[in-house]
JSON list of C-alpha atoms in Angstrom, two decimals:
[
{"chain": "A", "resi": 319, "resn": "MET", "atom": "CA", "xyz": [2.13, 6.66, 12.57]},
{"chain": "A", "resi": 320, "resn": "SER", "atom": "CA", "xyz": [2.05, 9.26, 9.81]},
{"chain": "A", "resi": 321, "resn": "TYR", "atom": "CA", "xyz": [4.74, 10.11, 7.10]},
{"chain": "A", "resi": 322, "resn": "GLY", "atom": "CA", "xyz": [3.90, 12.98, 4.94]},
{"chain": "A", "resi": 323, "resn": "THR", "atom": "CA", "xyz": [4.63, 16.52, 3.77]},
{"chain": "A", "resi": 324, "resn": "ASP", "atom": "CA", "xyz": [5.29, 19.36, 6.24]},
{"chain": "A", "resi": 325, "resn": "LEU", "atom": "CA", "xyz": [2.29, 21.63, 5.68]},
{"chain": "A", "resi": 326, "resn": "ALA", "atom": "CA", "xyz": [4.12, 24.66, 6.96]},
{"chain": "A", "resi": 327, "resn": "ASP", "atom": "CA", "xyz": [6.73, 24.24, 4.25]},
{"chain": "A", "resi": 328, "resn": "ALA", "atom": "CA", "xyz": [4.05, 23.67, 1.66]},
{"chain": "A", "resi": 329, "resn": "MET", "atom": "CA", "xyz": [2.37, 26.86, 2.60]},
{"chain": "A", "resi": 330, "resn": "ARG", "atom": "CA", "xyz": [5.71, 28.71, 2.40]},
{"chain": "A", "resi": 331, "resn": "GLN", "atom": "CA", "xyz": [6.28, 27.56, -1.00]},
{"chain": "A", "resi": 332, "resn": "ALA", "atom": "CA", "xyz": [2.67, 28.51, -2.11]},
{"chain": "A", "resi": 333, "resn": "GLY", "atom": "CA", "xyz": [3.44, 31.89, -0.62]},
{"chain": "A", "resi": 334, "resn": "VAL", "atom": "CA", "xyz": [6.57, 32.32, -2.61]},
{"chain": "A", "resi": 335, "resn": "LEU", "atom": "CA", "xyz": [4.83, 31.29, -5.94]},
{"chain": "A", "resi": 336, "resn": "ALA", "atom": "CA", "xyz": [1.95, 33.70, -5.26]},
{"chain": "A", "resi": 337, "resn": "GLY", "atom": "CA", "xyz": [4.48, 36.58, -4.64]},
{"chain": "A", "resi": 338, "resn": "LYS", "atom": "CA", "xyz": [6.19, 35.71, -7.95]},
{"chain": "A", "resi": 339, "resn": "ILE", "atom": "CA", "xyz": [2.67, 35.93, -9.75]},
{"chain": "A", "resi": 340, "resn": "LEU", "atom": "CA", "xyz": [1.78, 39.27, -8.09]},
{"chain": "A", "resi": 341, "resn": "LYS", "atom": "CA", "xyz": [5.11, 40.78, -9.22]},
{"chain": "A", "resi": 342, "resn": "GLY", "atom": "CA", "xyz": [4.06, 39.90, -12.77]},
{"chain": "A", "resi": 343, "resn": "ALA", "atom": "CA", "xyz": [5.41, 36.49, -13.56]},
{"chain": "A", "resi": 344, "resn": "LYS", "atom": "CA", "xyz": [3.13, 34.24, -15.75]},
{"chain": "A", "resi": 345, "resn": "PRO", "atom": "CA", "xyz": [1.99, 31.12, -13.89]},
{"chain": "A", "resi": 346, "resn": "ALA", "atom": "CA", "xyz": [2.55, 29.02, -16.97]},
{"chain": "A", "resi": 347, "resn": "ASP", "atom": "CA", "xyz": [6.44, 29.97, -16.88]},
{"chain": "A", "resi": 348, "resn": "LEU", "atom": "CA", "xyz": [6.76, 29.11, -13.21]},
{"chain": "A", "resi": 349, "resn": "PRO", "atom": "CA", "xyz": [8.24, 25.53, -12.61]},
{"chain": "A", "resi": 350, "resn": "VAL", "atom": "CA", "xyz": [6.16, 22.85, -10.87]},
{"chain": "A", "resi": 351, "resn": "GLN", "atom": "CA", "xyz": [7.62, 22.34, -7.46]},
{"chain": "A", "resi": 352, "resn": "GLN", "atom": "CA", "xyz": [7.31, 19.32, -5.09]},
{"chain": "A", "resi": 353, "resn": "VAL", "atom": "CA", "xyz": [7.46, 19.58, -1.31]},
{"chain": "A", "resi": 354, "resn": "VAL", "atom": "CA", "xyz": [10.83, 18.19, -0.21]},
{"chain": "A", "resi": 355, "resn": "LYS", "atom": "CA", "xyz": [10.48, 18.31, 3.51]},
{"chain": "A", "resi": 356, "resn": "VAL", "atom": "CA", "xyz": [8.55, 15.41, 4.99]},
{"chain": "A", "resi": 357, "resn": "GLY", "atom": "CA", "xyz": [7.94, 14.38, 8.55]},
{"chain": "A", "resi": 358, "resn": "LEU", "atom": "CA", "xyz": [7.37, 11.23, 10.45]},
{"chain": "A", "resi": 359, "resn": "VAL", "atom": "CA", "xyz": [5.07, 11.35, 13.54]},
{"chain": "A", "resi": 360, "resn": "ILE", "atom": "CA", "xyz": [4.45, 8.33, 15.74]},
{"chain": "A", "resi": 361, "resn": "ASN", "atom": "CA", "xyz": [1.62, 8.23, 18.34]},
{"chain": "A", "resi": 362, "resn": "LEU", "atom": "CA", "xyz": [2.98, 5.77, 21.01]},
{"chain": "A", "resi": 363, "resn": "LYS", "atom": "CA", "xyz": [-0.32, 5.92, 22.97]},
{"chain": "A", "resi": 364, "resn": "THR", "atom": "CA", "xyz": [-2.36, 4.81, 20.17]},
{"chain": "A", "resi": 365, "resn": "ALA", "atom": "CA", "xyz": [0.26, 2.16, 19.05]},
{"chain": "A", "resi": 366, "resn": "GLU", "atom": "CA", "xyz": [0.02, 0.75, 22.75]},
{"chain": "A", "resi": 367, "resn": "THR", "atom": "CA", "xyz": [-3.73, 0.66, 22.54]},
{"chain": "A", "resi": 368, "resn": "LEU", "atom": "CA", "xyz": [-3.59, -1.36, 19.41]},
{"chain": "A", "resi": 369, "resn": "GLY", "atom": "CA", "xyz": [-0.96, -3.62, 20.95]},
{"chain": "A", "resi": 370, "resn": "LEU", "atom": "CA", "xyz": [1.86, -2.64, 18.59]},
{"chain": "A", "resi": 371, "resn": "THR", "atom": "CA", "xyz": [5.48, -2.23, 19.60]},
{"chain": "A", "resi": 372, "resn": "VAL", "atom": "CA", "xyz": [7.34, 0.62, 17.76]},
{"chain": "A", "resi": 373, "resn": "PRO", "atom": "CA", "xyz": [11.10, -0.20, 17.80]},
{"chain": "A", "resi": 374, "resn": "LEU", "atom": "CA", "xyz": [13.31, 2.30, 19.53]},
{"chain": "A", "resi": 375, "resn": "THR", "atom": "CA", "xyz": [15.15, 2.89, 16.26]},
{"chain": "A", "resi": 376, "resn": "LEU", "atom": "CA", "xyz": [12.14, 3.91, 14.43]},
{"chain": "A", "resi": 377, "resn": "SER", "atom": "CA", "xyz": [10.87, 6.37, 17.16]},
{"chain": "A", "resi": 378, "resn": "GLY", "atom": "CA", "xyz": [14.30, 7.75, 17.43]},
{"chain": "A", "resi": 379, "resn": "ARG", "atom": "CA", "xyz": [14.17, 8.81, 13.89]},
{"chain": "A", "resi": 380, "resn": "ALA", "atom": "CA", "xyz": [10.70, 10.40, 14.13]},
{"chain": "A", "resi": 381, "resn": "ASP", "atom": "CA", "xyz": [10.39, 14.09, 13.77]},
{"chain": "A", "resi": 382, "resn": "GLU", "atom": "CA", "xyz": [7.46, 14.01, 16.47]},
{"chain": "A", "resi": 383, "resn": "VAL", "atom": "CA", "xyz": [6.72, 11.43, 19.06]},
{"chain": "A", "resi": 384, "resn": "ILE", "atom": "CA", "xyz": [3.32, 11.67, 20.78]},
{"chain": "A", "resi": 385, "resn": "GLU", "atom": "CA", "xyz": [3.59, 9.83, 24.13]}
]
């Protein structure tokens, strides 16, 4: 199970900031931004190998379930 930032969203935000800098904005004047989109990925095969049971309510809320 993994819960963390969405790398595609983080790269998109980095591109937006790079674009602003290339257009002349001073990096010191740009606000610090945190990634707001996070994702939950559950690997059911690994959970089964470890003898763990993942509740249906948790797997239902996951962004990605690896069977």
